[in-house]
């Protein structure tokens, strides 16, 4: 049995209380939701917070709501809820694609979308998903509420725009007509971190050309999306050659490191291959999608 | 869902009308497991029990400069901190291994692998024990490590074992079997010779339950009760008596319910000894349970063989000879659990299932700065490595000859009339009938249809592979004259008592780590005595309760203890005859046995059941001369030979050409373990072993960086296959009873682990044939498969 260093624990009753507790206990306090990243790190004594602020009682952060031209998802929404939501599957199939390959059912039953984004692991799937869906994050702190686009949310590995005394409360996904999205991951085994994964979201114009495309990559040292690859798709008819070109650009743009999951050239190859696959699937889905 | 093909006739199984004995019955031990009522090591709580934790070395090779335990000892809940110096004073700093070497219990001079035991804290609770580890201040003088076995004998390689007087290099042993000159002559004259370096990477059995011990030393009467996760309680007791100087009759070793062994729990780990020392020092019971990382980083690994394989054949595909030179990485101490005379275990059975003119192997064992071990993970004393080598070589030869790999095997099998078959490296295979098993597996697979499908797919650029492997296992050591562990002959005892009401208890010297002994052995007694299995209790795992024997590993429980149990039941049956004769006022020679009952020949109405006889034995009647008043017996069984189970495996894989990801689509396993006792338990063993095989073939390796840091110290990094990576297993069987075993059984525990990795790798290499790939080393991760497709062959990572 692996045993963490000593720590204290408080269970927050609502968002305001959670923020007060974070303020009171200061920089050595950490928020815990699903705990699937934090607890292993604590057991290995790589993380040693003095205080855990448990937000699992904050039911006001557990929701999936379609509102006008956006889908609002509470930060405490479990992976399983995202996986099983018909709204999510219909509007953003990339989320379902990704959730199917995130860990295993036990982890998905506990882990939350907010926890995934705030952990900001470079191999984390939902960050890529939120990047390509150009999501907005809603963060609350002592000074009130602010919204931060995904492009500004991640500030490097394991670092986000959420300050120590703030709480990520919600993620908002813009709904676009004629859009489609897809995610694909290569892993050594179910539940392993990605060797490489790629996500794409496209919106088509009425004439079938690409109105907007976003390409995101997981575990290859890239923050945000790949604008150079996205640019070549803009205004063009979806086509295999176009996907291949975007794949080549993405492969050149990323910055993978060699590790036990594979050498650099293999990871670049995967970026190219997977970018092609997710663009193909996202465009097909967009072509089959309605007006949103 | 699992497909079970009941193709073969099997008189001993599958007859629902059969009231007792062998057959598919539910396991007697399962109610307590499925209800959470098992009693595992960590469930044991004794009054006043303390908790131990081990401080482990953060580096692979370093001189120990100093240890300061002052702060740890000042922790309010810490009772003792034990260092190598303390053990030196007790003459316990070093302990003998199972391979005639010594191993440090705690570091005294030098750290020799990352994760090695440096100090032991005993505290009121496990939290305090862990916290106190951080308060121990150790100074190390870091030395260059030896990590790559190929560099271990370089002239400038640091000498790891400078504790051994006169040692100037890292060589452990050089060992050979077979006739080198004869083999060379056959190779020189052969039409076709192919060679290939085949690496079986270091892997780890990773049992679900990690290792642990609860030691309870009673200072008043000097008695030690030691609960341990051990596969060999009796051998452990004897070794503790020899090493620690506690008289053997004062030691009781209990192996409670064990959550998987696979060879990981054969040896004596420093943690067990430290729990004992902790209990002696504090006068209170001490529990020590390692965590997952400790298990993966410090306990017995498996394999780590670099094998140069060669195979010679005629151009028509008659295999003539095999030859290999092996470099074996044994880690920092030679602690492999294997019979004394076999430094490479049973590796010399690498001649496989084939009738050869010549064979020769040489094995060199070296020290490296890695954890010790080597024989584990259901390997049958390295038959795993042997079978993997020969089955890869046969496939490479098939490619070279442009022959179908199944056909090439069929052409070269030892024929049924050649058994008992003496191979070229000194083994006598007791029995075998290989072709029907091979043909059955091909029929179940639809082999020809699969080959057609593969051709079509290849034309479309899709990668599909069909892998064939045929293995002969070597299990059930003794005989004791050939096989011993540190001088203890590999035999096993059994004691059977039939109570006055006809219920029975059988006490055996092997114990279960999940194999189902409480069911299997009851079934053997049931078959021999004719009383139902539910009337028979099986007692195992407690040295105070059971007869001496060498333990459960190398698939030896059924071949050795199964024989003992059958014989002890027959002994009771024979004794029952004399008592029955007295009861029936008949002559013993006039009695005839039918299941459960002796009766007078020609007068079936005049008979006595075992229960009646048991009551008679314990009653008031006058017993015949020389018969004492019970229905009990005991035996020690020394098997005349090993047993040689075999099997034919076929694996079908699909490889994603764009990513290198491998999907095992189908797996057909036909096993022959001789007489089958409980088919459900056999299938369970096979399913587990096949899953292990997928793990080894696709994802598992204990890897190190160049500084000797273990890169596989958690389940994040050392991957265990899940239900998602394995197909629905398709199992079938043939039955070729062992001619020398009392009931013809052969053992099944390791067959699938031995046979499945080559089938899977052969399938992957077959799938990659369009890329010119003839070999790749495990683990076949997506990256490594892709690299093989690029013509690259990197070292296993």
PDB file of N, CA and C in Angstrom, chain B residues 38 57 83 92 155 175 197 227 255 330 390 420 445 516 583 606 649 715 723 726:
ATOM      1  N   UNK B  38     -11.893 -14.248   2.101  1.00  0.00           N
ATOM      2  CA  UNK B  38     -10.555 -14.834   2.054  1.00  0.00           C
ATOM      3  C   UNK B  38      -9.714 -14.279   3.181  1.00  0.00           C
ATOM      4  N   UNK B  57      17.178   1.808  -1.854  1.00  0.00           N
ATOM      5  CA  UNK B  57      18.230   2.622  -2.471  1.00  0.00           C
ATOM      6  C   UNK B  57      17.671   3.361  -3.686  1.00  0.00           C
ATOM      7  N   UNK B  83      19.497  -1.441  10.576  1.00  0.00           N
ATOM      8  CA  UNK B  83      20.386  -1.223   9.433  1.00  0.00           C
ATOM      9  C   UNK B  83      21.233  -2.465   9.196  1.00  0.00           C
ATOM     10  N   UNK B  92      23.204 -11.803  10.193  1.00  0.00           N
ATOM     11  CA  UNK B  92      22.063 -11.956   9.285  1.00  0.00           C
ATOM     12  C   UNK B  92      22.089 -10.945   8.142  1.00  0.00           C
ATOM     13  N   UNK B 155      36.261  -5.642 -20.168  1.00  0.00           N
ATOM     14  CA  UNK B 155      37.387  -5.577 -19.229  1.00  0.00           C
ATOM     15  C   UNK B 155      37.283  -4.414 -18.236  1.00  0.00           C
ATOM     16  N   UNK B 175      27.592 -22.712 -18.629  1.00  0.00           N
ATOM     17  CA  UNK B 175      26.960 -24.034 -18.513  1.00  0.00           C
ATOM     18  C   UNK B 175      26.596 -24.505 -19.908  1.00  0.00           C
ATOM     19  N   UNK B 197      19.223 -13.624 -33.595  1.00  0.00           N
ATOM     20  CA  UNK B 197      19.259 -13.262 -32.180  1.00  0.00           C
ATOM     21  C   UNK B 197      17.823 -13.045 -31.703  1.00  0.00           C
ATOM     22  N   UNK B 227       3.757 -15.767   9.150  1.00  0.00           N
ATOM     23  CA  UNK B 227       2.802 -15.781   8.036  1.00  0.00           C
ATOM     24  C   UNK B 227       3.493 -15.115   6.855  1.00  0.00           C
ATOM     25  N   UNK B 255       1.327 -20.125   5.072  1.00  0.00           N
ATOM     26  CA  UNK B 255       1.020 -19.435   3.829  1.00  0.00           C
ATOM     27  C   UNK B 255      -0.497 -19.330   3.751  1.00  0.00           C
ATOM     28  N   UNK B 330      21.201 -12.096 -14.673  1.00  0.00           N
ATOM     29  CA  UNK B 330      20.623 -12.547 -13.399  1.00  0.00           C
ATOM     30  C   UNK B 330      20.496 -11.428 -12.377  1.00  0.00           C
ATOM     31  N   UNK B 390      12.882 -21.874 -29.800  1.00  0.00           N
ATOM     32  CA  UNK B 390      12.771 -22.884 -30.871  1.00  0.00           C
ATOM     33  C   UNK B 390      11.572 -22.582 -31.763  1.00  0.00           C
ATOM     34  N   UNK B 420       8.769 -43.476 -24.788  1.00  0.00           N
ATOM     35  CA  UNK B 420       9.499 -42.356 -24.192  1.00  0.00           C
ATOM     36  C   UNK B 420      10.680 -41.953 -25.087  1.00  0.00           C
ATOM     37  N   UNK B 445      -9.319 -23.623 -35.857  1.00  0.00           N
ATOM     38  CA  UNK B 445      -9.017 -22.287 -36.388  1.00  0.00           C
ATOM     39  C   UNK B 445      -9.612 -22.089 -37.779  1.00  0.00           C
ATOM     40  N   UNK B 516      -6.623 -23.675  -7.097  1.00  0.00           N
ATOM     41  CA  UNK B 516      -7.801 -24.497  -6.803  1.00  0.00           C
ATOM     42  C   UNK B 516      -7.485 -25.826  -6.157  1.00  0.00           C
ATOM     43  N   UNK B 583     -14.997 -57.191   8.966  1.00  0.00           N
ATOM     44  CA  UNK B 583     -16.405 -56.874   9.237  1.00  0.00           C
ATOM     45  C   UNK B 583     -17.337 -57.861   8.542  1.00  0.00           C
ATOM     46  N   UNK B 606     -23.285 -58.215  -0.075  1.00  0.00           N
ATOM     47  CA  UNK B 606     -22.450 -58.260   1.120  1.00  0.00           C
ATOM     48  C   UNK B 606     -21.264 -57.336   0.927  1.00  0.00           C
ATOM     49  N   UNK B 649      -0.962 -24.065 -30.444  1.00  0.00           N
ATOM     50  CA  UNK B 649      -1.621 -22.761 -30.334  1.00  0.00           C
ATOM     51  C   UNK B 649      -1.603 -22.059 -31.687  1.00  0.00           C
ATOM     52  N   UNK B 715       2.124   0.367 -12.305  1.00  0.00           N
ATOM     53  CA  UNK B 715       1.229  -0.126 -13.362  1.00  0.00           C
ATOM     54  C   UNK B 715       0.911   0.946 -14.403  1.00  0.00           C
ATOM     55  N   UNK B 723      -9.289  -6.900 -20.422  1.00  0.00           N
ATOM     56  CA  UNK B 723     -10.232  -7.645 -21.264  1.00  0.00           C
ATOM     57  C   UNK B 723     -10.265  -7.063 -22.673  1.00  0.00           C
ATOM     58  N   UNK B 726      -7.606  -8.802 -25.103  1.00  0.00           N
ATOM     59  CA  UNK B 726      -7.609 -10.245 -25.349  1.00  0.00           C
ATOM     60  C   UNK B 726      -8.897 -10.652 -26.068  1.00  0.00           C
TER      61      UNK B 726
END
